[in-house]
Amino acid sequence: MLWTYFHVSVPDANAPFRLMKTDYVAEYLPLMPENYNLPNALMTAFGAYFHRKIRFIPISFKPRQGGTNSINIRKIVKIGRQALHDFCEIQKAAAKKRG
């Protein structure tokens, strides 16, 4: 989806760990709707889209030790539909900012 809307390719847009400077967050956070569901993915996409200096370092995780995934298929589909709509609107705002 990030390639379709922003023409960027990143290794894992929704990786669970990222380190960002406050000026980076302050610059791009206003482009997202309030209560946006996938902020990590967009913050990563913005870095690539606006040609910011970003670096990806591979890390590994141990498999889940217990519990179950709290998001079921119905929720995933709903999140996906909303993301399609939001990405379209956010891409317009990002393109306007980019000039």
JSON list of C-alpha atoms in Angstrom, two decimals:
[
{"chain": "A", "resi": 1, "resn": "MET", "atom": "CA", "xyz": [0.00, 0.00, 0.00]},
{"chain": "A", "resi": 2, "resn": "LEU", "atom": "CA", "xyz": [2.86, 2.38, 0.74]},
{"chain": "A", "resi": 3, "resn": "TRP", "atom": "CA", "xyz": [4.24, 1.84, -2.76]},
{"chain": "A", "resi": 4, "resn": "THR", "atom": "CA", "xyz": [0.83, 2.46, -4.32]},
{"chain": "A", "resi": 5, "resn": "TYR", "atom": "CA", "xyz": [0.17, 5.72, -2.48]},
{"chain": "A", "resi": 6, "resn": "PHE", "atom": "CA", "xyz": [3.62, 7.11, -1.72]},
{"chain": "A", "resi": 7, "resn": "HIS", "atom": "CA", "xyz": [5.89, 5.32, -4.24]},
{"chain": "A", "resi": 8, "resn": "VAL", "atom": "CA", "xyz": [8.27, 4.26, -1.48]},
{"chain": "A", "resi": 9, "resn": "SER", "atom": "CA", "xyz": [9.67, 0.87, -0.59]},
{"chain": "A", "resi": 10, "resn": "VAL", "atom": "CA", "xyz": [10.72, 0.14, 2.98]},
{"chain": "A", "resi": 11, "resn": "PRO", "atom": "CA", "xyz": [11.76, -3.19, 4.53]},
{"chain": "A", "resi": 12, "resn": "ASP", "atom": "CA", "xyz": [9.14, -3.22, 7.31]},
{"chain": "A", "resi": 13, "resn": "ALA", "atom": "CA", "xyz": [7.00, -0.10, 7.63]},
{"chain": "A", "resi": 14, "resn": "ASN", "atom": "CA", "xyz": [5.28, -1.25, 10.79]},
{"chain": "A", "resi": 15, "resn": "ALA", "atom": "CA", "xyz": [8.28, -2.60, 12.68]},
{"chain": "A", "resi": 16, "resn": "PRO", "atom": "CA", "xyz": [7.64, -2.45, 16.41]},
{"chain": "A", "resi": 17, "resn": "PHE", "atom": "CA", "xyz": [10.75, -0.41, 17.27]},
{"chain": "A", "resi": 18, "resn": "ARG", "atom": "CA", "xyz": [11.96, 2.86, 15.84]},
{"chain": "A", "resi": 19, "resn": "LEU", "atom": "CA", "xyz": [13.98, 5.76, 17.09]},
{"chain": "A", "resi": 20, "resn": "MET", "atom": "CA", "xyz": [13.11, 9.25, 15.84]},
{"chain": "A", "resi": 21, "resn": "LYS", "atom": "CA", "xyz": [14.14, 12.77, 16.73]},
{"chain": "A", "resi": 22, "resn": "THR", "atom": "CA", "xyz": [11.42, 15.05, 18.04]},
{"chain": "A", "resi": 23, "resn": "ASP", "atom": "CA", "xyz": [11.74, 17.47, 15.10]},
{"chain": "A", "resi": 24, "resn": "TYR", "atom": "CA", "xyz": [11.03, 14.58, 12.70]},
{"chain": "A", "resi": 25, "resn": "VAL", "atom": "CA", "xyz": [7.89, 13.60, 14.61]},
{"chain": "A", "resi": 26, "resn": "ALA", "atom": "CA", "xyz": [6.77, 17.22, 14.96]},
{"chain": "A", "resi": 27, "resn": "GLU", "atom": "CA", "xyz": [7.14, 17.80, 11.22]},
{"chain": "A", "resi": 28, "resn": "TYR", "atom": "CA", "xyz": [5.10, 14.81, 10.03]},
{"chain": "A", "resi": 29, "resn": "LEU", "atom": "CA", "xyz": [2.63, 14.11, 12.82]},
{"chain": "A", "resi": 30, "resn": "PRO", "atom": "CA", "xyz": [0.32, 16.94, 11.69]},
{"chain": "A", "resi": 31, "resn": "LEU", "atom": "CA", "xyz": [-0.15, 15.17, 8.34]},
{"chain": "A", "resi": 32, "resn": "MET", "atom": "CA", "xyz": [-1.96, 12.29, 10.07]},
{"chain": "A", "resi": 33, "resn": "PRO", "atom": "CA", "xyz": [-5.61, 12.29, 11.09]},
{"chain": "A", "resi": 34, "resn": "GLU", "atom": "CA", "xyz": [-6.30, 12.28, 14.83]},
{"chain": "A", "resi": 35, "resn": "ASN", "atom": "CA", "xyz": [-6.50, 8.74, 16.24]},
{"chain": "A", "resi": 36, "resn": "TYR", "atom": "CA", "xyz": [-4.90, 7.29, 13.10]},
{"chain": "A", "resi": 37, "resn": "ASN", "atom": "CA", "xyz": [-4.56, 3.50, 13.37]},
{"chain": "A", "resi": 38, "resn": "LEU", "atom": "CA", "xyz": [-1.13, 2.96, 11.72]},
{"chain": "A", "resi": 39, "resn": "PRO", "atom": "CA", "xyz": [1.10, 5.87, 12.79]},
{"chain": "A", "resi": 40, "resn": "ASN", "atom": "CA", "xyz": [4.33, 3.84, 12.82]},
{"chain": "A", "resi": 41, "resn": "ALA", "atom": "CA", "xyz": [3.87, 2.79, 9.20]},
{"chain": "A", "resi": 42, "resn": "LEU", "atom": "CA", "xyz": [3.24, 6.36, 8.10]},
{"chain": "A", "resi": 43, "resn": "MET", "atom": "CA", "xyz": [6.14, 7.83, 10.02]},
{"chain": "A", "resi": 44, "resn": "THR", "atom": "CA", "xyz": [8.39, 5.34, 8.23]},
{"chain": "A", "resi": 45, "resn": "ALA", "atom": "CA", "xyz": [6.78, 6.10, 4.86]},
{"chain": "A", "resi": 46, "resn": "PHE", "atom": "CA", "xyz": [7.21, 9.84, 5.37]},
{"chain": "A", "resi": 47, "resn": "GLY", "atom": "CA", "xyz": [10.93, 9.33, 5.99]},
{"chain": "A", "resi": 48, "resn": "ALA", "atom": "CA", "xyz": [11.30, 7.66, 2.62]},
{"chain": "A", "resi": 49, "resn": "TYR", "atom": "CA", "xyz": [8.81, 9.92, 0.81]},
{"chain": "A", "resi": 50, "resn": "PHE", "atom": "CA", "xyz": [10.49, 13.13, 1.94]},
{"chain": "A", "resi": 51, "resn": "HIS", "atom": "CA", "xyz": [13.99, 11.69, 1.42]},
{"chain": "A", "resi": 52, "resn": "ARG", "atom": "CA", "xyz": [14.97, 11.97, 5.06]},
{"chain": "A", "resi": 53, "resn": "LYS", "atom": "CA", "xyz": [18.06, 10.21, 6.30]},
{"chain": "A", "resi": 54, "resn": "ILE", "atom": "CA", "xyz": [16.73, 6.89, 7.59]},
{"chain": "A", "resi": 55, "resn": "ARG", "atom": "CA", "xyz": [18.42, 3.61, 8.33]},
{"chain": "A", "resi": 56, "resn": "PHE", "atom": "CA", "xyz": [17.01, 0.12, 8.77]},
{"chain": "A", "resi": 57, "resn": "ILE", "atom": "CA", "xyz": [18.83, -2.35, 10.97]},
{"chain": "A", "resi": 58, "resn": "PRO", "atom": "CA", "xyz": [17.67, -5.98, 10.90]},
{"chain": "A", "resi": 59, "resn": "ILE", "atom": "CA", "xyz": [16.72, -7.39, 14.29]},
{"chain": "A", "resi": 60, "resn": "SER", "atom": "CA", "xyz": [15.14, -10.68, 15.28]},
{"chain": "A", "resi": 61, "resn": "PHE", "atom": "CA", "xyz": [12.36, -11.49, 17.69]},
{"chain": "A", "resi": 62, "resn": "LYS", "atom": "CA", "xyz": [11.56, -14.61, 19.63]},
{"chain": "A", "resi": 63, "resn": "PRO", "atom": "CA", "xyz": [8.26, -16.24, 18.70]},
{"chain": "A", "resi": 64, "resn": "ARG", "atom": "CA", "xyz": [5.23, -15.41, 20.84]},
{"chain": "A", "resi": 65, "resn": "GLN", "atom": "CA", "xyz": [5.60, -17.27, 24.13]},
{"chain": "A", "resi": 66, "resn": "GLY", "atom": "CA", "xyz": [1.95, -17.22, 25.12]},
{"chain": "A", "resi": 67, "resn": "GLY", "atom": "CA", "xyz": [-1.38, -15.61, 24.60]},
{"chain": "A", "resi": 68, "resn": "THR", "atom": "CA", "xyz": [-3.18, -15.08, 21.34]},
{"chain": "A", "resi": 69, "resn": "ASN", "atom": "CA", "xyz": [-3.39, -12.35, 18.74]},
{"chain": "A", "resi": 70, "resn": "SER", "atom": "CA", "xyz": [-5.99, -9.83, 19.87]},
{"chain": "A", "resi": 71, "resn": "ILE", "atom": "CA", "xyz": [-6.90, -8.73, 16.34]},
{"chain": "A", "resi": 72, "resn": "ASN", "atom": "CA", "xyz": [-9.22, -11.05, 14.44]},
{"chain": "A", "resi": 73, "resn": "ILE", "atom": "CA", "xyz": [-9.72, -11.19, 10.66]},
{"chain": "A", "resi": 74, "resn": "ARG", "atom": "CA", "xyz": [-12.84, -8.99, 10.75]},
{"chain": "A", "resi": 75, "resn": "LYS", "atom": "CA", "xyz": [-10.88, -6.26, 12.58]},
{"chain": "A", "resi": 76, "resn": "ILE", "atom": "CA", "xyz": [-7.95, -6.59, 10.16]},
{"chain": "A", "resi": 77, "resn": "VAL", "atom": "CA", "xyz": [-10.27, -6.13, 7.16]},
{"chain": "A", "resi": 78, "resn": "LYS", "atom": "CA", "xyz": [-11.90, -3.10, 8.79]},
{"chain": "A", "resi": 79, "resn": "ILE", "atom": "CA", "xyz": [-8.50, -1.57, 9.57]},
{"chain": "A", "resi": 80, "resn": "GLY", "atom": "CA", "xyz": [-7.38, -2.25, 5.98]},
{"chain": "A", "resi": 81, "resn": "ARG", "atom": "CA", "xyz": [-10.42, -0.54, 4.46]},
{"chain": "A", "resi": 82, "resn": "GLN", "atom": "CA", "xyz": [-9.98, 2.48, 6.67]},
{"chain": "A", "resi": 83, "resn": "ALA", "atom": "CA", "xyz": [-6.25, 2.56, 5.86]},
{"chain": "A", "resi": 84, "resn": "LEU", "atom": "CA", "xyz": [-6.98, 2.68, 2.11]},
{"chain": "A", "resi": 85, "resn": "HIS", "atom": "CA", "xyz": [-9.20, 5.72, 2.60]},
{"chain": "A", "resi": 86, "resn": "ASP", "atom": "CA", "xyz": [-6.79, 7.39, 5.02]},
{"chain": "A", "resi": 87, "resn": "PHE", "atom": "CA", "xyz": [-3.73, 6.76, 2.83]},
{"chain": "A", "resi": 88, "resn": "CYS", "atom": "CA", "xyz": [-5.44, 8.51, -0.07]},
{"chain": "A", "resi": 89, "resn": "GLU", "atom": "CA", "xyz": [-6.16, 11.61, 2.03]},
{"chain": "A", "resi": 90, "resn": "ILE", "atom": "CA", "xyz": [-2.75, 11.59, 3.72]},
{"chain": "A", "resi": 91, "resn": "GLN", "atom": "CA", "xyz": [-0.94, 11.20, 0.39]},
{"chain": "A", "resi": 92, "resn": "LYS", "atom": "CA", "xyz": [-2.70, 14.33, -0.88]},
{"chain": "A", "resi": 93, "resn": "ALA", "atom": "CA", "xyz": [-1.53, 16.28, 2.19]},
{"chain": "A", "resi": 94, "resn": "ALA", "atom": "CA", "xyz": [2.01, 14.90, 1.85]},
{"chain": "A", "resi": 95, "resn": "ALA", "atom": "CA", "xyz": [2.18, 15.76, -1.85]},
{"chain": "A", "resi": 96, "resn": "LYS", "atom": "CA", "xyz": [1.04, 19.30, -1.07]},
{"chain": "A", "resi": 97, "resn": "LYS", "atom": "CA", "xyz": [3.73, 19.63, 1.61]},
{"chain": "A", "resi": 98, "resn": "ARG", "atom": "CA", "xyz": [6.38, 18.22, -0.73]},
{"chain": "A", "resi": 99, "resn": "GLY", "atom": "CA", "xyz": [5.47, 20.77, -3.36]}
]
